[in-house]
CSV table of C-alpha atoms in Angstrom, one decimal:
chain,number,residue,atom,x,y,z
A,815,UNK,CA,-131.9,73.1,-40.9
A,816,UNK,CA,-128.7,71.2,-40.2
A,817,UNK,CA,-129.2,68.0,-38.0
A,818,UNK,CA,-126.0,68.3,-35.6
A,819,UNK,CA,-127.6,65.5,-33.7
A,820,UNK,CA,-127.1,62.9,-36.8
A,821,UNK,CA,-123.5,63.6,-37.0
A,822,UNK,CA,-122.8,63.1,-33.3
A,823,UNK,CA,-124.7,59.9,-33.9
A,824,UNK,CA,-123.1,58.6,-37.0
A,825,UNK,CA,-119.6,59.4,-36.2
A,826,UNK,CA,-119.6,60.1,-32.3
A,827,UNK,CA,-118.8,62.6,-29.5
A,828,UNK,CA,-115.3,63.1,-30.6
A,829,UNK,CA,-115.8,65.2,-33.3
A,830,UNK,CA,-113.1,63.7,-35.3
A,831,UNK,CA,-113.0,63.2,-39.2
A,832,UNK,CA,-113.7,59.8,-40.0
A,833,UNK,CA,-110.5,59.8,-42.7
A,834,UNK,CA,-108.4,61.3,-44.5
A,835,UNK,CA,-110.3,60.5,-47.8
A,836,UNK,CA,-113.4,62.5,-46.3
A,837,UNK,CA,-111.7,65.2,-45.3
A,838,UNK,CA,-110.2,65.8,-48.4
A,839,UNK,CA,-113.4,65.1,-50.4
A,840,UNK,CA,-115.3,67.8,-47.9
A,841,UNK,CA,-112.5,70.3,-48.7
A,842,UNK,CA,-113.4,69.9,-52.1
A,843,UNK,CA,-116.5,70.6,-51.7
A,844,UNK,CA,-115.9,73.1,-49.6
A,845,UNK,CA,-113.9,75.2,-52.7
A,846,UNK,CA,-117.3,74.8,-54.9
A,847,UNK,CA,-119.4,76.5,-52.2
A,848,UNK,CA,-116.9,79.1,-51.4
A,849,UNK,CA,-116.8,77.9,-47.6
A,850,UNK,CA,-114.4,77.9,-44.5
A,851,UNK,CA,-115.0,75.2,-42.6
A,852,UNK,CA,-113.3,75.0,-39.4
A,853,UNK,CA,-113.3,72.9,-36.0
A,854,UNK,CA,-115.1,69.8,-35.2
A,855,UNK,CA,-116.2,67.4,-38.0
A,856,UNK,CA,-119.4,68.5,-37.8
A,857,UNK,CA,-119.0,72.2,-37.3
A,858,UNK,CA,-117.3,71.4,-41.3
A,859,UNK,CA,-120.2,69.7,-42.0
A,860,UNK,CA,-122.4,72.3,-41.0
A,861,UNK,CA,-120.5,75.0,-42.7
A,862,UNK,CA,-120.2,73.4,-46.1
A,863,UNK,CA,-124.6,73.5,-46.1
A,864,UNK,CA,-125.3,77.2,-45.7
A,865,UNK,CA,-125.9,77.4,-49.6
A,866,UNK,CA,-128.2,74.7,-50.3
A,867,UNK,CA,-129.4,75.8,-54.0
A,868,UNK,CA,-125.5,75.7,-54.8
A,869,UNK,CA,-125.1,72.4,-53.6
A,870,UNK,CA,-128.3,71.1,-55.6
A,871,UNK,CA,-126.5,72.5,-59.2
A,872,UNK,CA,-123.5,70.3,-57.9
A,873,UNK,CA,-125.4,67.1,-58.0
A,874,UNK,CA,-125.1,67.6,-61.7
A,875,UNK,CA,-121.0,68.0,-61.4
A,876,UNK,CA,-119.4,65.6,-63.7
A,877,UNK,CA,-117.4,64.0,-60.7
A,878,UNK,CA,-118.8,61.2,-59.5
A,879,UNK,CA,-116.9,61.8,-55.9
A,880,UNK,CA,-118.0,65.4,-55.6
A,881,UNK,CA,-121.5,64.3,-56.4
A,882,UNK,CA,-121.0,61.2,-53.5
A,883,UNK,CA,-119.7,64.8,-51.1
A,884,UNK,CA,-123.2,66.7,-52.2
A,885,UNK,CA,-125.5,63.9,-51.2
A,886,UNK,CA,-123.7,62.7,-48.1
A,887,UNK,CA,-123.7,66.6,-46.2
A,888,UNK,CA,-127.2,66.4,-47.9
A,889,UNK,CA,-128.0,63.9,-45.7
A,890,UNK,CA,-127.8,66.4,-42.5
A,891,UNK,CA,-130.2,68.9,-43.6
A,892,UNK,CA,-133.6,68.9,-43.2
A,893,UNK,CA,-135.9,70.9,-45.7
A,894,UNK,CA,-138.7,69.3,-47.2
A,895,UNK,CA,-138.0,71.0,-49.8
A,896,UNK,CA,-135.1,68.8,-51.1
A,897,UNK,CA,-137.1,65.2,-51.1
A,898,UNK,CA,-138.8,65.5,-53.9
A,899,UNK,CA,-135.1,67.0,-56.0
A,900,UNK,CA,-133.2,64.6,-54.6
A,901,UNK,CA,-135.7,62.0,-56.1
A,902,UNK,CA,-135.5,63.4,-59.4
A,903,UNK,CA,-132.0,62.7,-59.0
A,904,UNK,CA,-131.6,59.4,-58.0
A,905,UNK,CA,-133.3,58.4,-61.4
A,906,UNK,CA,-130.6,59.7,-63.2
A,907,UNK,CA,-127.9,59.1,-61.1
A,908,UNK,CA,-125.4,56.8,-62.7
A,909,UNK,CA,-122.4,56.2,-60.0
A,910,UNK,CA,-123.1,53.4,-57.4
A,911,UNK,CA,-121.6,55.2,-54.6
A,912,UNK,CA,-123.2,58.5,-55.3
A,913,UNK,CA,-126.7,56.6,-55.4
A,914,UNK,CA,-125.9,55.0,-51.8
A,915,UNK,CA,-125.7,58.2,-50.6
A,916,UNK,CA,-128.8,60.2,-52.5
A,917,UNK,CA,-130.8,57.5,-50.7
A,918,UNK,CA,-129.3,57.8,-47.2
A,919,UNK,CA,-130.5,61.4,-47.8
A,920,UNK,CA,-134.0,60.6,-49.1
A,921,UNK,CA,-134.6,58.8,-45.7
A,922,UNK,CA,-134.5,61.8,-43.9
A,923,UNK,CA,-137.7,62.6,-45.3
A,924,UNK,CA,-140.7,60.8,-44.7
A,925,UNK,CA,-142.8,61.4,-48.6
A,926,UNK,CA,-139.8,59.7,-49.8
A,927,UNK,CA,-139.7,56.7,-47.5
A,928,UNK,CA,-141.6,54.5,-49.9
A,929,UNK,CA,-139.3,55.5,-52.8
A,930,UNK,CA,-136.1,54.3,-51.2
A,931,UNK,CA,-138.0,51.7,-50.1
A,932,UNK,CA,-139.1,50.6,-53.8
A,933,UNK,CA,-135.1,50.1,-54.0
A,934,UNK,CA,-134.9,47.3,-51.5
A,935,UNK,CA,-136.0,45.2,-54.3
A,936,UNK,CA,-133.3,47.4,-56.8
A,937,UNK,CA,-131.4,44.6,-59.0
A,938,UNK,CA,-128.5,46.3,-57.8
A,939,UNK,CA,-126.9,45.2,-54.7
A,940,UNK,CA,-125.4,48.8,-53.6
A,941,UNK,CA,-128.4,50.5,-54.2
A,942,UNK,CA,-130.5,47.6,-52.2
A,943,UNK,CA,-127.7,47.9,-49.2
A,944,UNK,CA,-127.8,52.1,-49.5
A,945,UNK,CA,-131.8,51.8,-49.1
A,946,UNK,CA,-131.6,49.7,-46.3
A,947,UNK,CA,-129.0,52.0,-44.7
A,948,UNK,CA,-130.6,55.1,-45.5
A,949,UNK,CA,-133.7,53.8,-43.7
A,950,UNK,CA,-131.7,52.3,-40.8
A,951,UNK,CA,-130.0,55.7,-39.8
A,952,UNK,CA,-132.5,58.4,-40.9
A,953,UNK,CA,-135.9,56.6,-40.8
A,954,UNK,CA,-135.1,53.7,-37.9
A,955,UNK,CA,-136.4,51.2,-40.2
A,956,UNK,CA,-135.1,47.8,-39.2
A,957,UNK,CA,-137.8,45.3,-40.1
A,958,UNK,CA,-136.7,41.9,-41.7
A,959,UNK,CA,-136.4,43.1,-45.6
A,960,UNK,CA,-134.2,45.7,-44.5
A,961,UNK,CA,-132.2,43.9,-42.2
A,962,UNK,CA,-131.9,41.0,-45.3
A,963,UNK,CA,-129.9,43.8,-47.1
A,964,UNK,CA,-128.1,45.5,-44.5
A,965,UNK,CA,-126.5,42.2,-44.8
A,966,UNK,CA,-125.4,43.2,-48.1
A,967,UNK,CA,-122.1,44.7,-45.7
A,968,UNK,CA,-120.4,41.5,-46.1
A,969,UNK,CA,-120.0,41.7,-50.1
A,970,UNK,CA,-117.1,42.7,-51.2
A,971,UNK,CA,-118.3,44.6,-53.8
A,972,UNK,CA,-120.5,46.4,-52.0
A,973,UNK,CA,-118.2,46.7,-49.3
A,974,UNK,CA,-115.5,48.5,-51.8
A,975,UNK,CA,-118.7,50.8,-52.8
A,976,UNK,CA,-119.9,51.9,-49.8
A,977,UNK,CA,-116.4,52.4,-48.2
A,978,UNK,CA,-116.1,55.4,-50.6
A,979,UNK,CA,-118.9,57.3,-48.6
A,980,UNK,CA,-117.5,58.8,-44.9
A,981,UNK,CA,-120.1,57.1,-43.0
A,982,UNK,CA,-117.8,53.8,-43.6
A,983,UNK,CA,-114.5,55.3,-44.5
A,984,UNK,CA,-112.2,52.5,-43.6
A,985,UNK,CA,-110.0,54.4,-41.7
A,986,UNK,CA,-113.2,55.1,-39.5
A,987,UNK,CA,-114.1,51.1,-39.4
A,988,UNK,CA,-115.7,48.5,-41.6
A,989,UNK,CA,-119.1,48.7,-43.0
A,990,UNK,CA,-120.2,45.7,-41.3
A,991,UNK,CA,-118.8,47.2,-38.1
A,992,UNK,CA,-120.8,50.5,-38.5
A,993,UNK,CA,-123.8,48.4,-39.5
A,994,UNK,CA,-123.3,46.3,-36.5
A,995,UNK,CA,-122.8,49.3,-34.2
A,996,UNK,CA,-125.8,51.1,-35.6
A,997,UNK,CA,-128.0,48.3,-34.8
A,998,UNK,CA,-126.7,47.1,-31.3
A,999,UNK,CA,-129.8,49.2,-30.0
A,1000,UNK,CA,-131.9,46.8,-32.0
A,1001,UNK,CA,-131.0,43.7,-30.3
A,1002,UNK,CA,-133.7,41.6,-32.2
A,1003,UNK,CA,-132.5,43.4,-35.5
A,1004,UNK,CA,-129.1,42.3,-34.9
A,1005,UNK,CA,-129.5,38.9,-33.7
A,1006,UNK,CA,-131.2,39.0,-37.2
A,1007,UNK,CA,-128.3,40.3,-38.9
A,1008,UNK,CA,-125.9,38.4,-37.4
A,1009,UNK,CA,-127.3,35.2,-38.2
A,1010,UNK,CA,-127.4,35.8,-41.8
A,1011,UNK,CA,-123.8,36.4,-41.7
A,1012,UNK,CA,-122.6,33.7,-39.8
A,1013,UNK,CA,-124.7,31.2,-42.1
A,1014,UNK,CA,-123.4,32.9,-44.7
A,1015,UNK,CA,-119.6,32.4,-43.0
A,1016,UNK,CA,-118.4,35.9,-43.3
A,1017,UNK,CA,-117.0,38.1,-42.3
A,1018,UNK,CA,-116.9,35.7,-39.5
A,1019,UNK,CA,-113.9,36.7,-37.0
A,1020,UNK,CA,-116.4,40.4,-36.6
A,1021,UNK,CA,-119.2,38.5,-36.0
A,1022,UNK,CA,-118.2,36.3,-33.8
A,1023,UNK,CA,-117.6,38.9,-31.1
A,1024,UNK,CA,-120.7,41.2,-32.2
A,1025,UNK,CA,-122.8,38.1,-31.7
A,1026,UNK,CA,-121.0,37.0,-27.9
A,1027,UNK,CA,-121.7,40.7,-26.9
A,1028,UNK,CA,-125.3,40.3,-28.2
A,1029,UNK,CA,-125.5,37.0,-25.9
A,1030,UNK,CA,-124.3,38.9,-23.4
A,1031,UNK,CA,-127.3,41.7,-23.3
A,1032,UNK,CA,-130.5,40.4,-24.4
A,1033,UNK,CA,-132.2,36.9,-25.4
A,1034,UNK,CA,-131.5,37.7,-29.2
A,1035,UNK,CA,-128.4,36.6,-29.1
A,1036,UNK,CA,-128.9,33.2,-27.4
A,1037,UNK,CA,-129.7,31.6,-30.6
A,1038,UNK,CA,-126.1,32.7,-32.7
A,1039,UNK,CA,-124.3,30.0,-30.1
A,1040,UNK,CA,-124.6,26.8,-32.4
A,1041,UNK,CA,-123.5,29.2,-35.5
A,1042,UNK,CA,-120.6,30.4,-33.5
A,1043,UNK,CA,-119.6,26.9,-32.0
A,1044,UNK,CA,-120.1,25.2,-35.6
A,1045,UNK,CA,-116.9,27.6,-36.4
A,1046,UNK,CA,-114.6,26.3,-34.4
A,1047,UNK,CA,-114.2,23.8,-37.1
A,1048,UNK,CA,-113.6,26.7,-39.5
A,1049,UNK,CA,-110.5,26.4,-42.0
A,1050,UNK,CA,-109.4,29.9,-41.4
A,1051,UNK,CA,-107.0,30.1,-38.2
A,1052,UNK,CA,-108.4,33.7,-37.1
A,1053,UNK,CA,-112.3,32.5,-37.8
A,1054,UNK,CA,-111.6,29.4,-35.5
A,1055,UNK,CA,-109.7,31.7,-32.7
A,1056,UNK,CA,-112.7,34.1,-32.9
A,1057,UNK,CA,-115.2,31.8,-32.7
A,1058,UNK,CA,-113.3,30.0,-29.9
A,1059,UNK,CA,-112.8,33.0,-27.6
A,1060,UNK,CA,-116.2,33.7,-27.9
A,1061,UNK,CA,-117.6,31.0,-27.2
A,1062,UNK,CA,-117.5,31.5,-23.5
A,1063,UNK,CA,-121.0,33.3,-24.2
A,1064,UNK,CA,-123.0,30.2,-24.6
A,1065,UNK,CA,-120.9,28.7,-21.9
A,1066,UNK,CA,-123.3,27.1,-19.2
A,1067,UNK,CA,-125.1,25.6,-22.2
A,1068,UNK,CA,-125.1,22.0,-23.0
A,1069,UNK,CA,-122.5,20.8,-25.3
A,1070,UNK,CA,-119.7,24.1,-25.4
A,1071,UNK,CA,-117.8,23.0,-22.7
A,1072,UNK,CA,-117.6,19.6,-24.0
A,1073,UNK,CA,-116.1,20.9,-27.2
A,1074,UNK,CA,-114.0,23.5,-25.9
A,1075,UNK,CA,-112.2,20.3,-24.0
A,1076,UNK,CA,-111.9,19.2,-27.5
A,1077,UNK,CA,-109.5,21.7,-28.9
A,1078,UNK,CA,-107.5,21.6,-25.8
A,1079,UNK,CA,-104.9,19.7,-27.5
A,1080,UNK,CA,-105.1,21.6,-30.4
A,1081,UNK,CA,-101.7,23.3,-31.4
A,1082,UNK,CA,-103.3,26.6,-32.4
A,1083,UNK,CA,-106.1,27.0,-29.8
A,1084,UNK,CA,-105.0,24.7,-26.6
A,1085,UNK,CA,-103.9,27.6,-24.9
A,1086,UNK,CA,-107.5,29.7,-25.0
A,1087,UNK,CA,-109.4,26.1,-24.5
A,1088,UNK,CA,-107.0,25.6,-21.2
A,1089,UNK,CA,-107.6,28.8,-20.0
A,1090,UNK,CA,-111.7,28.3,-20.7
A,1091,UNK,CA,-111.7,25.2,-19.0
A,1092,UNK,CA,-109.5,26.9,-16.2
A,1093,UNK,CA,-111.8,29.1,-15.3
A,1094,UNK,CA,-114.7,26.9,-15.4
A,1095,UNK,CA,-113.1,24.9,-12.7
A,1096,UNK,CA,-112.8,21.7,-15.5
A,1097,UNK,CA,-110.6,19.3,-14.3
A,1098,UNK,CA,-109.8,18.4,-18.4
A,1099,UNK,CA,-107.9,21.2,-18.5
A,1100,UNK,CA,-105.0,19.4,-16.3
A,1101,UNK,CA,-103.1,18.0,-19.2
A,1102,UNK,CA,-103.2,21.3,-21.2
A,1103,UNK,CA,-101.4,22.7,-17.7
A,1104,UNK,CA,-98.6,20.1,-17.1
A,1105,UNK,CA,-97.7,20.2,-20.8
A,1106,UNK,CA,-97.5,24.3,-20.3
A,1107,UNK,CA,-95.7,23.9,-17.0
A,1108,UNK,CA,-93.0,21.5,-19.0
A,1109,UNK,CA,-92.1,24.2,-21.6
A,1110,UNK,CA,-90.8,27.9,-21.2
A,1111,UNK,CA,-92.9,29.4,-18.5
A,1112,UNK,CA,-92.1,33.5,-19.2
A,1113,UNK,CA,-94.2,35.1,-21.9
A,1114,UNK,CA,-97.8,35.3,-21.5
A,1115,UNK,CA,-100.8,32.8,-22.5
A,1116,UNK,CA,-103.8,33.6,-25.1
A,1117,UNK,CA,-107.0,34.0,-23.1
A,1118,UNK,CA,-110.5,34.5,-24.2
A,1119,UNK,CA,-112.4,37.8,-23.4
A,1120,UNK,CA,-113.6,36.7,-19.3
A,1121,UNK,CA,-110.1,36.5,-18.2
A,1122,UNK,CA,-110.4,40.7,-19.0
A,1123,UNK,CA,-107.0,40.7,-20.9
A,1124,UNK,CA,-106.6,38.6,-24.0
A,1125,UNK,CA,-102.9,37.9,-22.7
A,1126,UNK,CA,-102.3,36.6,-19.3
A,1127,UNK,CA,-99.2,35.5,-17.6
A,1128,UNK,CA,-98.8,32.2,-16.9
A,1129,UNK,CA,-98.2,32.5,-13.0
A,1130,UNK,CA,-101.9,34.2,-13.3
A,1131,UNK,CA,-102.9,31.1,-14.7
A,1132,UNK,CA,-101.8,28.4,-12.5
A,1133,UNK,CA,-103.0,30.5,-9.4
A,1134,UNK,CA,-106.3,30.5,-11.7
A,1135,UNK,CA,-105.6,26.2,-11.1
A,1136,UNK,CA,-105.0,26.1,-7.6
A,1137,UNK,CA,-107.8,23.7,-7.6
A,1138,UNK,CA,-105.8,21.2,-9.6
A,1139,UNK,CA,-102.5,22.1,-7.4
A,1140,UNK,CA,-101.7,18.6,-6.8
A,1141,UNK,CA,-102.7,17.0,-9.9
A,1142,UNK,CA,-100.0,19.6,-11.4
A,1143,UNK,CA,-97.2,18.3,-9.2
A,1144,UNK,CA,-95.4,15.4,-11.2
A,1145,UNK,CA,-95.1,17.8,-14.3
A,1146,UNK,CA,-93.8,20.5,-11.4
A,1147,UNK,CA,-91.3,18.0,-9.8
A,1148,UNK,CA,-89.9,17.5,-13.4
A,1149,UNK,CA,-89.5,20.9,-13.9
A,1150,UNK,CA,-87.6,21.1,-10.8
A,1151,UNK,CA,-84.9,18.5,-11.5
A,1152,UNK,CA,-84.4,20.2,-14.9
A,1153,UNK,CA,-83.1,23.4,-16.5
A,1154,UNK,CA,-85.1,26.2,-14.6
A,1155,UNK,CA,-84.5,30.1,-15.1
A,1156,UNK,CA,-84.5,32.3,-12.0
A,1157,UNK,CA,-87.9,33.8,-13.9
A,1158,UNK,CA,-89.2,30.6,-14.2
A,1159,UNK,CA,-89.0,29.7,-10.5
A,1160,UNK,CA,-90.6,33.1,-10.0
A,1161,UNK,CA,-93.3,32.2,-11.8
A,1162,UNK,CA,-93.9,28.6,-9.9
A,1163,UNK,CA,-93.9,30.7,-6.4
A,1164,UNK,CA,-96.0,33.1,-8.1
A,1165,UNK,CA,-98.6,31.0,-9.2
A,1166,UNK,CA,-98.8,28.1,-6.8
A,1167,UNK,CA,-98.0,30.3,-3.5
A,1168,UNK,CA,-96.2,29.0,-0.9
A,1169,UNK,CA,-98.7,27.7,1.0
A,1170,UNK,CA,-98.9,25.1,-1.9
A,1171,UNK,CA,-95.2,24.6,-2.5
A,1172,UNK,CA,-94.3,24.0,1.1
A,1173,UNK,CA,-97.5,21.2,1.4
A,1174,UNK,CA,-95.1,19.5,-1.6
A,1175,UNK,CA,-92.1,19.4,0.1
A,1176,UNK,CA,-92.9,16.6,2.0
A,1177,UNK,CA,-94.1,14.7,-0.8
A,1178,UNK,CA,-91.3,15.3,-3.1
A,1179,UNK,CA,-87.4,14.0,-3.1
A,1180,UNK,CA,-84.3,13.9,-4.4
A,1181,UNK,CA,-83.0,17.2,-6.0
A,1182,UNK,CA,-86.9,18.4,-6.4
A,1183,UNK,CA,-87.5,18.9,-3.0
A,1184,UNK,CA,-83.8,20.6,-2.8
A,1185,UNK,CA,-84.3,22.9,-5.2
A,1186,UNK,CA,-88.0,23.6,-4.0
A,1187,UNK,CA,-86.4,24.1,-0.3
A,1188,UNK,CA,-83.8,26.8,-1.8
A,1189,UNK,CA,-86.4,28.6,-4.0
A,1190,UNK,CA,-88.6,28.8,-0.8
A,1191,UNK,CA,-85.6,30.0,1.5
């Protein structure tokens, strides 16, 4: 019996291929087995397994990337029949890939749980990461050993292996996106996962946003703050940028606002600590502002996820200020005795109002209150 359900599971309701590589491979196959498979990714799926004893003989083909084919649409059908062939198998398969696979598809059956379990301790890190996958999607295994090598996903090499199965075709996403995805209904699981990882320190920038939506949903997640804030220290630009717009998950706790203030002058992240401490009512974030208000105020401002866009205009964030209206006014009377664009002005009336801009006028002079009297009207 084919197991339509796992497909919609594994790869969605979309019914899309996952890439172009997987597509091709499953038209390969599907010119072994003399099949016509048509529609939905896993109406092809479904169509490619009518002929099961065919696609047993082509587990001995001498391609390794047909054989990886064979064992993944394996993995949808159900027989108990095929456990204890697929075992025999897997002791003579040689490729890496193809061995990943044969064990996702000995998951499905329960008599051969133990066996892929036995390969958890495999000295091969593919096979240890395919066992722990296998028993992740087929069996719902998650308990710590298998979470240890689920955490295999940030290797590269067996990254490079497993992205030559469809389940994490990388035109579909990476493997330790699909493993994180997989187990975002395990919050516990993941929280497990994740910290691994980030000690580990990779791949960081991912995890960094995996583990803030973790914080975000359940208690597991609390603990991944300090592993996320310790990365704002991180040499790689895009690790610290993660970990910093992230951050905001841990926010109310002790310390993370402290260093978010920090990195406020930093020349690479000032602009997400400003708008952090902006909308955290922080009154450290006024030199961040008067140093944004001085220089070219069109274009928009890096912002972390709770601002909903990741780019903001920066009349959006001075009304976000209006707290700090008037501690904004000697950097806004500079402005206004210099060079000022007609955009520019927009964006002061925008963003302070005019209820705020007409309180200044008696408290400025000279050609700052003039110009702020003809922008007003």
């Amino acid at each position: 019996m084919f197991a339509a359900d796992d497909v919609v599971r594994d790869f969605g309701t979309s019914g899309d291929e996952p890439g172009t590589a997987s597509a091709a491979g499953l038209r390969w196959l599907a010119d072994e087995v003399d099949a016509s498979p048509s529609g939905p990714w896993s109406a092809r799926l479904a169509a490619v397994t009518c002929d099961v004893p065919r696609l047993l003989d082509l587990l001995d083909h001498p391609s390794p990337g047909l054989r990886r084919v064979v064992a993944f649409v394996l993995s949808y059908v159900s027989d108990p029949a095929l456990g204890p062939v697929l075992r025999g198998h897997m002791e003579v398969e040689p490729d890496m890939a193809a061995g990943m696979a044969t064990l996702v598809a000995l998951s499905r059956h329960p008599a051969q749980v133990p066996f892929v379990r036995a390969h958890l301790r495999s000295e091969h890190p593919e096979l240890r990461f395919g066992a722990a996958f296998g028993l992740l999607i087929r069996a719902g295994e998650t308990d710590d050993a298998s979470v240890a090598e689920l955490a295999l996903c940030a290797e590269n090499g067996v990254a490079n292996c497993a992205e030559r199965l469809p389940w994490m075709d990388p035109e579909w996403d990476t493997v330790t996106g699909v493993v994180c995805e997989r187990l975002r209904c395990r919050p516990e699981a993941l929280g497990h996962l994740l910290t691994i990882l980030l000690s580990r320190k990779r791949p960081l920038a991912a995890c960094c946003w995996e583990a803030a939506g973790l914080a975000a949903q359940s208690d597991h997640g609390r603990p991944l703050g300090p592993l996320v804030l310790a990365l704002t220290d991180h040499p790689d630009f895009s690790v610290r940028q993660a970990a910093l717009r992230n951050i905001v998950a841990w926010i109310d706790e002790p310390g993370y606002l402290d260093r978010v203030a920090e990195l406020a002058d930093d020349p690479d992240l000032g602009e997400i600590a400003m708008c952090v401490l902006v909308k955290q009512g922080d009154p450290r974030c006024v030199p961040a502002l008067r140093r944004m208000i001085a220089g070219p105020l069109g274009g928009y401002v890096n912002a972390p996820p709770d601002w909903v866009e990741q780019n903001v205009s920066r009349d959006l964030v001075l009304r976000r200020a209006a707290p700090f209206a008037d501690d904004l006014l000697p950097a806004v009377a500079e402005r206004l005795e210099g060079a000022l664009t007609p955009h520019e002005e927009k964006v002061l009336v925008q963003g302070f109002g005019e209820t705020v801009l007409t309180r200044w006028l008696s408290r400025l002079r000279g050609p700052a209150r003039e110009r702020l009297r003809r922008i007003l009207g």
